[in-house]
């Protein structure tokens, strides 16, 4: 298959990469319908982050082509939105609401790379969310946004305790008007770049399946703050 590889800063190539295969019973193989270039892809491009023939891409939607024997929430042919961080969504850390720090976590951009024709997604039940039906083509760009920035934004808002009637978090109160603080990083900590938040799965499941609010089972997303 063809896939994007960043050989070195400023050196982006389309290369022939090995077709992904099911390696573990919790894997799924997806054919990418659409994928993004994220702002954080530009860090290695500019030489800010190390890069050495790295498969690129972590915002993605696609069609399930194959599933491992232990995948239970997906079937072949499903349209799925994938999270930019792999998580099993079952471990203690995931259940506490920090899916991006799952014991099985890995960043899709550094190991898998979804700027490609296909991808193997580990822990597919945790990392992929099937849409109720195949979306209209014009909806696909919005679903791509759900792959990373929705989870990131969700966690930022939850961490900031943002809301129409909420009181400012004590960390924010001295320096920020309430109207500002949903859009700002926490003052005493820095975001892990664009990779601040956790689980697309939580955010999307809440929307698509009517799950609970922050703190409900599955928890608020997050874990990228440090
Ligand atoms: Zn986990």
mmCIF file with all atom_site columns, C-alpha atoms and ligand atoms in Angstrom:
data_model
loop_
_atom_site.group_PDB
_atom_site.id
_atom_site.type_symbol
_atom_site.label_atom_id
_atom_site.label_alt_id
_atom_site.label_comp_id
_atom_site.label_asym_id
_atom_site.label_entity_id
_atom_site.label_seq_id
_atom_site.pdbx_PDB_ins_code
_atom_site.Cartn_x
_atom_site.Cartn_y
_atom_site.Cartn_z
_atom_site.occupancy
_atom_site.B_iso_or_equiv
_atom_site.pdbx_formal_charge
_atom_site.auth_seq_id
_atom_site.auth_comp_id
_atom_site.auth_asym_id
_atom_site.auth_atom_id
_atom_site.pdbx_PDB_model_num
ATOM   1   C  CA  . UNK A 1 1   ? 0.000   0.000   0.000  1.00 0.00 ? 1   UNK A CA  1
ATOM   2   C  CA  . UNK A 1 2   ? 1.016   3.617   -0.287 1.00 0.00 ? 2   UNK A CA  1
ATOM   3   C  CA  . UNK A 1 3   ? 1.683   5.601   2.860  1.00 0.00 ? 3   UNK A CA  1
ATOM   4   C  CA  . UNK A 1 4   ? 3.228   8.877   3.922  1.00 0.00 ? 4   UNK A CA  1
ATOM   5   C  CA  . UNK A 1 5   ? 6.615   8.724   5.581  1.00 0.00 ? 5   UNK A CA  1
ATOM   6   C  CA  . UNK A 1 6   ? 8.538   11.692  6.923  1.00 0.00 ? 6   UNK A CA  1
ATOM   7   C  CA  . UNK A 1 7   ? 12.116  10.722  6.231  1.00 0.00 ? 7   UNK A CA  1
ATOM   8   C  CA  . UNK A 1 8   ? 13.607  13.781  7.905  1.00 0.00 ? 8   UNK A CA  1
ATOM   9   C  CA  . UNK A 1 9   ? 12.527  17.337  8.700  1.00 0.00 ? 9   UNK A CA  1
ATOM   10  C  CA  . UNK A 1 10  ? 11.078  18.844  5.553  1.00 0.00 ? 10  UNK A CA  1
ATOM   11  C  CA  . UNK A 1 11  ? 11.325  15.532  3.670  1.00 0.00 ? 11  UNK A CA  1
ATOM   12  C  CA  . UNK A 1 12  ? 7.871   13.980  3.217  1.00 0.00 ? 12  UNK A CA  1
ATOM   13  C  CA  . UNK A 1 13  ? 7.482   11.025  0.893  1.00 0.00 ? 13  UNK A CA  1
ATOM   14  C  CA  . UNK A 1 14  ? 4.801   8.716   -0.421 1.00 0.00 ? 14  UNK A CA  1
ATOM   15  C  CA  . UNK A 1 15  ? 6.307   5.262   -0.119 1.00 0.00 ? 15  UNK A CA  1
ATOM   16  C  CA  . UNK A 1 16  ? 5.257   1.690   -0.582 1.00 0.00 ? 16  UNK A CA  1
ATOM   17  C  CA  . UNK A 1 17  ? 4.661   0.253   2.865  1.00 0.00 ? 17  UNK A CA  1
ATOM   18  C  CA  . UNK A 1 18  ? 3.753   -3.271  3.822  1.00 0.00 ? 18  UNK A CA  1
ATOM   19  C  CA  . UNK A 1 19  ? 0.020   -3.935  3.930  1.00 0.00 ? 19  UNK A CA  1
ATOM   20  C  CA  . UNK A 1 20  ? -1.123  -4.158  7.555  1.00 0.00 ? 20  UNK A CA  1
ATOM   21  C  CA  . UNK A 1 21  ? -2.231  -7.519  8.913  1.00 0.00 ? 21  UNK A CA  1
ATOM   22  C  CA  . UNK A 1 22  ? -4.091  -8.628  12.011 1.00 0.00 ? 22  UNK A CA  1
ATOM   23  C  CA  . UNK A 1 23  ? -1.390  -9.361  14.582 1.00 0.00 ? 23  UNK A CA  1
ATOM   24  C  CA  . UNK A 1 24  ? -3.501  -9.646  17.736 1.00 0.00 ? 24  UNK A CA  1
ATOM   25  C  CA  . UNK A 1 25  ? -7.122  -10.699 18.252 1.00 0.00 ? 25  UNK A CA  1
ATOM   26  C  CA  . UNK A 1 26  ? -7.963  -7.163  19.427 1.00 0.00 ? 26  UNK A CA  1
ATOM   27  C  CA  . UNK A 1 27  ? -6.798  -5.567  16.150 1.00 0.00 ? 27  UNK A CA  1
ATOM   28  C  CA  . UNK A 1 28  ? -8.830  -4.214  13.268 1.00 0.00 ? 28  UNK A CA  1
ATOM   29  C  CA  . UNK A 1 29  ? -7.670  -3.382  9.763  1.00 0.00 ? 29  UNK A CA  1
ATOM   30  C  CA  . UNK A 1 30  ? -9.305  -0.308  8.286  1.00 0.00 ? 30  UNK A CA  1
ATOM   31  C  CA  . UNK A 1 31  ? -9.189  1.235   4.844  1.00 0.00 ? 31  UNK A CA  1
ATOM   32  C  CA  . UNK A 1 32  ? -8.796  4.964   5.272  1.00 0.00 ? 32  UNK A CA  1
ATOM   33  C  CA  . UNK A 1 33  ? -11.567 7.050   3.751  1.00 0.00 ? 33  UNK A CA  1
ATOM   34  C  CA  . UNK A 1 34  ? -10.006 10.346  4.776  1.00 0.00 ? 34  UNK A CA  1
ATOM   35  C  CA  . UNK A 1 35  ? -7.145  11.526  6.913  1.00 0.00 ? 35  UNK A CA  1
ATOM   36  C  CA  . UNK A 1 36  ? -5.708  14.856  8.037  1.00 0.00 ? 36  UNK A CA  1
ATOM   37  C  CA  . UNK A 1 37  ? -2.470  16.704  8.309  1.00 0.00 ? 37  UNK A CA  1
ATOM   38  C  CA  . UNK A 1 38  ? -2.494  17.913  11.915 1.00 0.00 ? 38  UNK A CA  1
ATOM   39  C  CA  . UNK A 1 39  ? -0.754  21.013  13.161 1.00 0.00 ? 39  UNK A CA  1
ATOM   40  C  CA  . UNK A 1 40  ? 1.417   18.734  15.253 1.00 0.00 ? 40  UNK A CA  1
ATOM   41  C  CA  . UNK A 1 41  ? 2.686   17.050  12.081 1.00 0.00 ? 41  UNK A CA  1
ATOM   42  C  CA  . UNK A 1 42  ? 4.472   20.318  11.459 1.00 0.00 ? 42  UNK A CA  1
ATOM   43  C  CA  . UNK A 1 43  ? 6.672   20.014  14.517 1.00 0.00 ? 43  UNK A CA  1
ATOM   44  C  CA  . UNK A 1 44  ? 8.831   17.231  13.088 1.00 0.00 ? 44  UNK A CA  1
ATOM   45  C  CA  . UNK A 1 45  ? 8.541   18.849  9.659  1.00 0.00 ? 45  UNK A CA  1
ATOM   46  C  CA  . UNK A 1 46  ? 10.176  21.940  11.112 1.00 0.00 ? 46  UNK A CA  1
ATOM   47  C  CA  . UNK A 1 47  ? 12.733  19.923  13.045 1.00 0.00 ? 47  UNK A CA  1
ATOM   48  C  CA  . UNK A 1 48  ? 11.269  20.720  16.455 1.00 0.00 ? 48  UNK A CA  1
ATOM   49  C  CA  . UNK A 1 49  ? 10.638  16.998  17.070 1.00 0.00 ? 49  UNK A CA  1
ATOM   50  C  CA  . UNK A 1 50  ? 12.866  14.149  16.056 1.00 0.00 ? 50  UNK A CA  1
ATOM   51  C  CA  . UNK A 1 51  ? 11.747  12.260  12.998 1.00 0.00 ? 51  UNK A CA  1
ATOM   52  C  CA  . UNK A 1 52  ? 13.376  9.417   11.110 1.00 0.00 ? 52  UNK A CA  1
ATOM   53  C  CA  . UNK A 1 53  ? 11.363  7.662   8.430  1.00 0.00 ? 53  UNK A CA  1
ATOM   54  C  CA  . UNK A 1 54  ? 8.271   8.020   10.600 1.00 0.00 ? 54  UNK A CA  1
ATOM   55  C  CA  . UNK A 1 55  ? 4.837   6.937   9.337  1.00 0.00 ? 55  UNK A CA  1
ATOM   56  C  CA  . UNK A 1 56  ? 2.615   9.999   9.497  1.00 0.00 ? 56  UNK A CA  1
ATOM   57  C  CA  . UNK A 1 57  ? -1.025  10.638  10.252 1.00 0.00 ? 57  UNK A CA  1
ATOM   58  C  CA  . UNK A 1 58  ? -3.247  10.275  13.287 1.00 0.00 ? 58  UNK A CA  1
ATOM   59  C  CA  . UNK A 1 59  ? -6.588  11.876  12.405 1.00 0.00 ? 59  UNK A CA  1
ATOM   60  C  CA  . UNK A 1 60  ? -8.603  9.407   10.405 1.00 0.00 ? 60  UNK A CA  1
ATOM   61  C  CA  . UNK A 1 61  ? -11.866 7.810   9.428  1.00 0.00 ? 61  UNK A CA  1
ATOM   62  C  CA  . UNK A 1 62  ? -12.350 4.664   7.429  1.00 0.00 ? 62  UNK A CA  1
ATOM   63  C  CA  . UNK A 1 63  ? -14.091 1.388   6.737  1.00 0.00 ? 63  UNK A CA  1
ATOM   64  C  CA  . UNK A 1 64  ? -13.404 -1.766  8.730  1.00 0.00 ? 64  UNK A CA  1
ATOM   65  C  CA  . UNK A 1 65  ? -11.988 -4.436  6.444  1.00 0.00 ? 65  UNK A CA  1
ATOM   66  C  CA  . UNK A 1 66  ? -11.023 -7.106  8.940  1.00 0.00 ? 66  UNK A CA  1
ATOM   67  C  CA  . UNK A 1 67  ? -11.305 -7.677  12.680 1.00 0.00 ? 67  UNK A CA  1
ATOM   68  C  CA  . UNK A 1 68  ? -9.568  -9.919  15.149 1.00 0.00 ? 68  UNK A CA  1
ATOM   69  C  CA  . UNK A 1 69  ? -11.430 -12.657 16.984 1.00 0.00 ? 69  UNK A CA  1
ATOM   70  C  CA  . UNK A 1 70  ? -11.804 -10.624 20.186 1.00 0.00 ? 70  UNK A CA  1
ATOM   71  C  CA  . UNK A 1 71  ? -13.212 -7.439  18.624 1.00 0.00 ? 71  UNK A CA  1
ATOM   72  C  CA  . UNK A 1 72  ? -16.838 -7.208  19.699 1.00 0.00 ? 72  UNK A CA  1
ATOM   73  C  CA  . UNK A 1 73  ? -18.088 -3.667  18.988 1.00 0.00 ? 73  UNK A CA  1
ATOM   74  C  CA  . UNK A 1 74  ? -17.246 -3.509  15.279 1.00 0.00 ? 74  UNK A CA  1
ATOM   75  C  CA  . UNK A 1 75  ? -18.004 -5.512  12.211 1.00 0.00 ? 75  UNK A CA  1
ATOM   76  C  CA  . UNK A 1 76  ? -16.536 -5.600  8.737  1.00 0.00 ? 76  UNK A CA  1
ATOM   77  C  CA  . UNK A 1 77  ? -17.995 -2.797  6.664  1.00 0.00 ? 77  UNK A CA  1
ATOM   78  C  CA  . UNK A 1 78  ? -18.558 -0.391  9.551  1.00 0.00 ? 78  UNK A CA  1
ATOM   79  C  CA  . UNK A 1 79  ? -17.592 3.230   9.054  1.00 0.00 ? 79  UNK A CA  1
ATOM   80  C  CA  . UNK A 1 80  ? -15.408 4.227   11.975 1.00 0.00 ? 80  UNK A CA  1
ATOM   81  C  CA  . UNK A 1 81  ? -13.859 7.320   13.496 1.00 0.00 ? 81  UNK A CA  1
ATOM   82  C  CA  . UNK A 1 82  ? -10.531 6.572   15.123 1.00 0.00 ? 82  UNK A CA  1
ATOM   83  C  CA  . UNK A 1 83  ? -8.826  8.142   18.077 1.00 0.00 ? 83  UNK A CA  1
ATOM   84  C  CA  . UNK A 1 84  ? -5.394  9.680   17.710 1.00 0.00 ? 84  UNK A CA  1
ATOM   85  C  CA  . UNK A 1 85  ? -4.288  7.727   20.789 1.00 0.00 ? 85  UNK A CA  1
ATOM   86  C  CA  . UNK A 1 86  ? -4.803  3.995   21.039 1.00 0.00 ? 86  UNK A CA  1
ATOM   87  C  CA  . UNK A 1 87  ? -6.542  2.942   24.223 1.00 0.00 ? 87  UNK A CA  1
ATOM   88  C  CA  . UNK A 1 88  ? -8.248  -0.240  25.346 1.00 0.00 ? 88  UNK A CA  1
ATOM   89  C  CA  . UNK A 1 89  ? -10.897 1.767   27.228 1.00 0.00 ? 89  UNK A CA  1
ATOM   90  C  CA  . UNK A 1 90  ? -10.992 -0.975  29.880 1.00 0.00 ? 90  UNK A CA  1
ATOM   91  C  CA  . UNK A 1 91  ? -7.897  -0.597  32.055 1.00 0.00 ? 91  UNK A CA  1
ATOM   92  C  CA  . UNK A 1 92  ? -7.936  1.244   35.365 1.00 0.00 ? 92  UNK A CA  1
ATOM   93  C  CA  . UNK A 1 93  ? -6.472  4.393   33.826 1.00 0.00 ? 93  UNK A CA  1
ATOM   94  C  CA  . UNK A 1 94  ? -9.032  4.403   31.027 1.00 0.00 ? 94  UNK A CA  1
ATOM   95  C  CA  . UNK A 1 95  ? -11.852 3.797   33.465 1.00 0.00 ? 95  UNK A CA  1
ATOM   96  C  CA  . UNK A 1 96  ? -10.611 6.750   35.491 1.00 0.00 ? 96  UNK A CA  1
ATOM   97  C  CA  . UNK A 1 97  ? -11.028 8.931   32.428 1.00 0.00 ? 97  UNK A CA  1
ATOM   98  C  CA  . UNK A 1 98  ? -7.460  9.234   31.156 1.00 0.00 ? 98  UNK A CA  1
ATOM   99  C  CA  . UNK A 1 99  ? -7.608  7.159   27.998 1.00 0.00 ? 99  UNK A CA  1
ATOM   100 C  CA  . UNK A 1 100 ? -4.646  8.879   26.408 1.00 0.00 ? 100 UNK A CA  1
ATOM   101 C  CA  . UNK A 1 101 ? -2.478  7.371   29.143 1.00 0.00 ? 101 UNK A CA  1
ATOM   102 C  CA  . UNK A 1 102 ? -3.881  3.854   28.778 1.00 0.00 ? 102 UNK A CA  1
ATOM   103 C  CA  . UNK A 1 103 ? -1.569  1.045   29.836 1.00 0.00 ? 103 UNK A CA  1
ATOM   104 C  CA  . UNK A 1 104 ? -1.757  -0.069  26.197 1.00 0.00 ? 104 UNK A CA  1
ATOM   105 C  CA  . UNK A 1 105 ? -1.588  3.476   24.834 1.00 0.00 ? 105 UNK A CA  1
ATOM   106 C  CA  . UNK A 1 106 ? 0.410   4.523   21.839 1.00 0.00 ? 106 UNK A CA  1
ATOM   107 C  CA  . UNK A 1 107 ? 0.252   7.527   19.562 1.00 0.00 ? 107 UNK A CA  1
ATOM   108 C  CA  . UNK A 1 108 ? -1.077  6.625   16.162 1.00 0.00 ? 108 UNK A CA  1
ATOM   109 C  CA  . UNK A 1 109 ? 1.202   9.158   14.538 1.00 0.00 ? 109 UNK A CA  1
ATOM   110 C  CA  . UNK A 1 110 ? 4.400   7.603   15.783 1.00 0.00 ? 110 UNK A CA  1
ATOM   111 C  CA  . UNK A 1 111 ? 3.823   3.940   15.116 1.00 0.00 ? 111 UNK A CA  1
ATOM   112 C  CA  . UNK A 1 112 ? 0.858   3.371   12.829 1.00 0.00 ? 112 UNK A CA  1
ATOM   113 C  CA  . UNK A 1 113 ? 0.504   6.355   10.549 1.00 0.00 ? 113 UNK A CA  1
ATOM   114 C  CA  . UNK A 1 114 ? -2.912  6.843   9.000  1.00 0.00 ? 114 UNK A CA  1
ATOM   115 C  CA  . UNK A 1 115 ? -1.834  8.980   6.075  1.00 0.00 ? 115 UNK A CA  1
ATOM   116 C  CA  . UNK A 1 116 ? -1.955  5.702   4.201  1.00 0.00 ? 116 UNK A CA  1
ATOM   117 C  CA  . UNK A 1 117 ? -4.365  3.480   2.330  1.00 0.00 ? 117 UNK A CA  1
ATOM   118 C  CA  . UNK A 1 118 ? -4.842  1.102   5.259  1.00 0.00 ? 118 UNK A CA  1
ATOM   119 C  CA  . UNK A 1 119 ? -3.971  0.875   8.932  1.00 0.00 ? 119 UNK A CA  1
ATOM   120 C  CA  . UNK A 1 120 ? -3.863  -1.737  11.664 1.00 0.00 ? 120 UNK A CA  1
ATOM   121 C  CA  . UNK A 1 121 ? -5.595  -0.327  14.726 1.00 0.00 ? 121 UNK A CA  1
ATOM   122 C  CA  . UNK A 1 122 ? -4.752  -2.126  17.993 1.00 0.00 ? 122 UNK A CA  1
ATOM   123 C  CA  . UNK A 1 123 ? -7.414  -2.390  20.711 1.00 0.00 ? 123 UNK A CA  1
ATOM   124 C  CA  . UNK A 1 124 ? -9.989  -1.573  18.103 1.00 0.00 ? 124 UNK A CA  1
ATOM   125 C  CA  . UNK A 1 125 ? -12.891 -1.764  20.552 1.00 0.00 ? 125 UNK A CA  1
ATOM   126 C  CA  . UNK A 1 126 ? -11.336 1.069   22.531 1.00 0.00 ? 126 UNK A CA  1
ATOM   127 C  CA  . UNK A 1 127 ? -9.826  3.157   19.750 1.00 0.00 ? 127 UNK A CA  1
ATOM   128 C  CA  . UNK A 1 128 ? -12.502 3.040   17.050 1.00 0.00 ? 128 UNK A CA  1
ATOM   129 C  CA  . UNK A 1 129 ? -16.106 4.176   17.176 1.00 0.00 ? 129 UNK A CA  1
ATOM   130 C  CA  . UNK A 1 130 ? -18.541 3.052   14.489 1.00 0.00 ? 130 UNK A CA  1
ATOM   131 C  CA  . UNK A 1 131 ? -20.995 5.612   13.195 1.00 0.00 ? 131 UNK A CA  1
ATOM   132 C  CA  . UNK A 1 132 ? -24.658 4.563   13.093 1.00 0.00 ? 132 UNK A CA  1
ATOM   133 C  CA  . UNK A 1 133 ? -24.554 4.527   9.291  1.00 0.00 ? 133 UNK A CA  1
ATOM   134 C  CA  . UNK A 1 134 ? -22.154 5.435   6.537  1.00 0.00 ? 134 UNK A CA  1
ATOM   135 C  CA  . UNK A 1 135 ? -22.001 9.224   6.533  1.00 0.00 ? 135 UNK A CA  1
ATOM   136 C  CA  . UNK A 1 136 ? -22.724 11.476  3.610  1.00 0.00 ? 136 UNK A CA  1
ATOM   137 C  CA  . UNK A 1 137 ? -19.461 12.580  1.997  1.00 0.00 ? 137 UNK A CA  1
ATOM   138 C  CA  . UNK A 1 138 ? -19.951 16.177  3.062  1.00 0.00 ? 138 UNK A CA  1
ATOM   139 C  CA  . UNK A 1 139 ? -20.043 15.076  6.703  1.00 0.00 ? 139 UNK A CA  1
ATOM   140 C  CA  . UNK A 1 140 ? -16.687 13.312  6.580  1.00 0.00 ? 140 UNK A CA  1
ATOM   141 C  CA  . UNK A 1 141 ? -14.505 16.391  7.228  1.00 0.00 ? 141 UNK A CA  1
ATOM   142 C  CA  . UNK A 1 142 ? -16.479 17.037  10.421 1.00 0.00 ? 142 UNK A CA  1
ATOM   143 C  CA  . UNK A 1 143 ? -15.959 13.459  11.550 1.00 0.00 ? 143 UNK A CA  1
ATOM   144 C  CA  . UNK A 1 144 ? -12.235 13.859  10.951 1.00 0.00 ? 144 UNK A CA  1
ATOM   145 C  CA  . UNK A 1 145 ? -12.340 16.706  13.443 1.00 0.00 ? 145 UNK A CA  1
ATOM   146 C  CA  . UNK A 1 146 ? -13.763 14.231  15.949 1.00 0.00 ? 146 UNK A CA  1
ATOM   147 C  CA  . UNK A 1 147 ? -10.632 12.109  15.623 1.00 0.00 ? 147 UNK A CA  1
ATOM   148 C  CA  . UNK A 1 148 ? -8.433  14.474  17.619 1.00 0.00 ? 148 UNK A CA  1
ATOM   149 C  CA  . UNK A 1 149 ? -9.623  18.005  18.231 1.00 0.00 ? 149 UNK A CA  1
ATOM   150 C  CA  . UNK A 1 150 ? -13.029 17.066  19.659 1.00 0.00 ? 150 UNK A CA  1
ATOM   151 C  CA  . UNK A 1 151 ? -11.438 14.913  22.357 1.00 0.00 ? 151 UNK A CA  1
ATOM   152 C  CA  . UNK A 1 152 ? -8.756  17.528  22.945 1.00 0.00 ? 152 UNK A CA  1
ATOM   153 C  CA  . UNK A 1 153 ? -11.285 20.334  23.229 1.00 0.00 ? 153 UNK A CA  1
ATOM   154 C  CA  . UNK A 1 154 ? -13.584 18.239  25.378 1.00 0.00 ? 154 UNK A CA  1
ATOM   155 C  CA  . UNK A 1 155 ? -10.837 17.552  27.865 1.00 0.00 ? 155 UNK A CA  1
ATOM   156 C  CA  . UNK A 1 156 ? -9.737  21.187  27.906 1.00 0.00 ? 156 UNK A CA  1
ATOM   157 C  CA  . UNK A 1 157 ? -13.270 22.294  28.696 1.00 0.00 ? 157 UNK A CA  1
ATOM   158 C  CA  . UNK A 1 158 ? -13.738 19.642  31.376 1.00 0.00 ? 158 UNK A CA  1
ATOM   159 C  CA  . UNK A 1 159 ? -10.345 20.382  32.936 1.00 0.00 ? 159 UNK A CA  1
ATOM   160 C  CA  . UNK A 1 160 ? -11.169 24.078  33.008 1.00 0.00 ? 160 UNK A CA  1
ATOM   161 C  CA  . UNK A 1 161 ? -14.611 23.330  34.418 1.00 0.00 ? 161 UNK A CA  1
ATOM   162 C  CA  . UNK A 1 162 ? -15.969 25.512  31.663 1.00 0.00 ? 162 UNK A CA  1
ATOM   163 C  CA  . UNK A 1 163 ? -19.687 25.954  31.326 1.00 0.00 ? 163 UNK A CA  1
ATOM   164 C  CA  . UNK A 1 164 ? -22.360 28.590  31.034 1.00 0.00 ? 164 UNK A CA  1
ATOM   165 C  CA  . UNK A 1 165 ? -23.037 28.789  34.756 1.00 0.00 ? 165 UNK A CA  1
ATOM   166 C  CA  . UNK A 1 166 ? -19.788 27.533  36.163 1.00 0.00 ? 166 UNK A CA  1
ATOM   167 C  CA  . UNK A 1 167 ? -17.600 29.439  38.538 1.00 0.00 ? 167 UNK A CA  1
ATOM   168 C  CA  . UNK A 1 168 ? -14.008 29.950  37.471 1.00 0.00 ? 168 UNK A CA  1
ATOM   169 C  CA  . UNK A 1 169 ? -11.590 27.303  38.652 1.00 0.00 ? 169 UNK A CA  1
ATOM   170 C  CA  . UNK A 1 170 ? -9.460  28.806  41.457 1.00 0.00 ? 170 UNK A CA  1
ATOM   171 C  CA  . UNK A 1 171 ? -6.381  28.590  39.240 1.00 0.00 ? 171 UNK A CA  1
ATOM   172 C  CA  . UNK A 1 172 ? -8.113  30.772  36.703 1.00 0.00 ? 172 UNK A CA  1
ATOM   173 C  CA  . UNK A 1 173 ? -10.066 33.197  38.770 1.00 0.00 ? 173 UNK A CA  1
ATOM   174 C  CA  . UNK A 1 174 ? -7.293  35.693  39.516 1.00 0.00 ? 174 UNK A CA  1
ATOM   175 C  CA  . UNK A 1 175 ? -6.205  36.080  35.954 1.00 0.00 ? 175 UNK A CA  1
ATOM   176 C  CA  . UNK A 1 176 ? -9.083  35.314  33.672 1.00 0.00 ? 176 UNK A CA  1
ATOM   177 C  CA  . UNK A 1 177 ? -12.571 36.388  32.940 1.00 0.00 ? 177 UNK A CA  1
ATOM   178 C  CA  . UNK A 1 178 ? -14.955 33.440  32.674 1.00 0.00 ? 178 UNK A CA  1
ATOM   179 C  CA  . UNK A 1 179 ? -15.557 34.069  29.014 1.00 0.00 ? 179 UNK A CA  1
ATOM   180 C  CA  . UNK A 1 180 ? -11.881 33.442  28.334 1.00 0.00 ? 180 UNK A CA  1
ATOM   181 C  CA  . UNK A 1 181 ? -11.078 30.340  30.107 1.00 0.00 ? 181 UNK A CA  1
ATOM   182 C  CA  . UNK A 1 182 ? -12.485 27.652  27.887 1.00 0.00 ? 182 UNK A CA  1
ATOM   183 C  CA  . UNK A 1 183 ? -9.996  28.671  25.271 1.00 0.00 ? 183 UNK A CA  1
ATOM   184 C  CA  . UNK A 1 184 ? -6.889  28.899  27.402 1.00 0.00 ? 184 UNK A CA  1
ATOM   185 C  CA  . UNK A 1 185 ? -4.524  26.259  28.747 1.00 0.00 ? 185 UNK A CA  1
ATOM   186 C  CA  . UNK A 1 186 ? -4.323  25.684  32.445 1.00 0.00 ? 186 UNK A CA  1
ATOM   187 C  CA  . UNK A 1 187 ? -1.919  28.259  33.858 1.00 0.00 ? 187 UNK A CA  1
ATOM   188 C  CA  . UNK A 1 188 ? 0.241   25.965  35.913 1.00 0.00 ? 188 UNK A CA  1
ATOM   189 C  CA  . UNK A 1 189 ? 0.577   23.193  33.374 1.00 0.00 ? 189 UNK A CA  1
ATOM   190 C  CA  . UNK A 1 190 ? 1.242   23.020  29.699 1.00 0.00 ? 190 UNK A CA  1
ATOM   191 C  CA  . UNK A 1 191 ? -0.646  21.102  27.114 1.00 0.00 ? 191 UNK A CA  1
ATOM   192 C  CA  . UNK A 1 192 ? 1.049   18.186  25.527 1.00 0.00 ? 192 UNK A CA  1
ATOM   193 C  CA  . UNK A 1 193 ? 0.913   20.029  22.270 1.00 0.00 ? 193 UNK A CA  1
ATOM   194 C  CA  . UNK A 1 194 ? -2.104  19.217  20.225 1.00 0.00 ? 194 UNK A CA  1
ATOM   195 C  CA  . UNK A 1 195 ? -2.150  15.846  21.906 1.00 0.00 ? 195 UNK A CA  1
ATOM   196 C  CA  . UNK A 1 196 ? -3.668  16.994  25.081 1.00 0.00 ? 196 UNK A CA  1
ATOM   197 C  CA  . UNK A 1 197 ? -6.739  14.989  25.406 1.00 0.00 ? 197 UNK A CA  1
ATOM   198 C  CA  . UNK A 1 198 ? -7.948  11.601  25.557 1.00 0.00 ? 198 UNK A CA  1
ATOM   199 C  CA  . UNK A 1 199 ? -10.671 9.781   24.206 1.00 0.00 ? 199 UNK A CA  1
ATOM   200 C  CA  . UNK A 1 200 ? -12.471 10.400  21.107 1.00 0.00 ? 200 UNK A CA  1
ATOM   201 C  CA  . UNK A 1 201 ? -14.399 7.330   22.119 1.00 0.00 ? 201 UNK A CA  1
ATOM   202 C  CA  . UNK A 1 202 ? -15.831 8.988   25.161 1.00 0.00 ? 202 UNK A CA  1
ATOM   203 C  CA  . UNK A 1 203 ? -16.776 12.172  23.405 1.00 0.00 ? 203 UNK A CA  1
ATOM   204 C  CA  . UNK A 1 204 ? -18.283 10.469  20.408 1.00 0.00 ? 204 UNK A CA  1
ATOM   205 C  CA  . UNK A 1 205 ? -20.015 7.800   22.423 1.00 0.00 ? 205 UNK A CA  1
ATOM   206 C  CA  . UNK A 1 206 ? -21.591 10.448  24.552 1.00 0.00 ? 206 UNK A CA  1
ATOM   207 C  CA  . UNK A 1 207 ? -22.926 12.178  21.493 1.00 0.00 ? 207 UNK A CA  1
ATOM   208 C  CA  . UNK A 1 208 ? -23.881 9.149   19.489 1.00 0.00 ? 208 UNK A CA  1
ATOM   209 C  CA  . UNK A 1 209 ? -25.136 6.903   22.224 1.00 0.00 ? 209 UNK A CA  1
ATOM   210 C  CA  . UNK A 1 210 ? -26.407 9.347   24.783 1.00 0.00 ? 210 UNK A CA  1
ATOM   211 C  CA  . UNK A 1 211 ? -23.898 8.503   27.461 1.00 0.00 ? 211 UNK A CA  1
ATOM   212 C  CA  . UNK A 1 212 ? -23.370 10.463  30.609 1.00 0.00 ? 212 UNK A CA  1
ATOM   213 C  CA  . UNK A 1 213 ? -21.574 13.703  31.165 1.00 0.00 ? 213 UNK A CA  1
ATOM   214 C  CA  . UNK A 1 214 ? -18.067 14.205  32.495 1.00 0.00 ? 214 UNK A CA  1
ATOM   215 C  CA  . UNK A 1 215 ? -17.277 11.705  35.179 1.00 0.00 ? 215 UNK A CA  1
ATOM   216 C  CA  . UNK A 1 216 ? -19.725 9.134   33.890 1.00 0.00 ? 216 UNK A CA  1
ATOM   217 C  CA  . UNK A 1 217 ? -18.577 5.626   33.178 1.00 0.00 ? 217 UNK A CA  1
ATOM   218 C  CA  . UNK A 1 218 ? -15.709 5.866   30.773 1.00 0.00 ? 218 UNK A CA  1
ATOM   219 C  CA  . UNK A 1 219 ? -14.926 9.196   32.306 1.00 0.00 ? 219 UNK A CA  1
ATOM   220 C  CA  . UNK A 1 220 ? -13.934 12.481  30.923 1.00 0.00 ? 220 UNK A CA  1
ATOM   221 C  CA  . UNK A 1 221 ? -11.233 12.244  28.393 1.00 0.00 ? 221 UNK A CA  1
ATOM   222 C  CA  . UNK A 1 222 ? -7.776  13.440  28.969 1.00 0.00 ? 222 UNK A CA  1
ATOM   223 C  CA  . UNK A 1 223 ? -4.472  12.742  30.478 1.00 0.00 ? 223 UNK A CA  1
ATOM   224 C  CA  . UNK A 1 224 ? -2.293  14.798  28.204 1.00 0.00 ? 224 UNK A CA  1
ATOM   225 C  CA  . UNK A 1 225 ? -1.777  17.520  30.747 1.00 0.00 ? 225 UNK A CA  1
ATOM   226 C  CA  . UNK A 1 226 ? 1.537   17.415  32.426 1.00 0.00 ? 226 UNK A CA  1
HETATM 227 ZN ZN1 . LIG B 2 .   ? -6.693  1.518   29.042 1.00 0.00 ? 1   LIG B ZN1 1
#
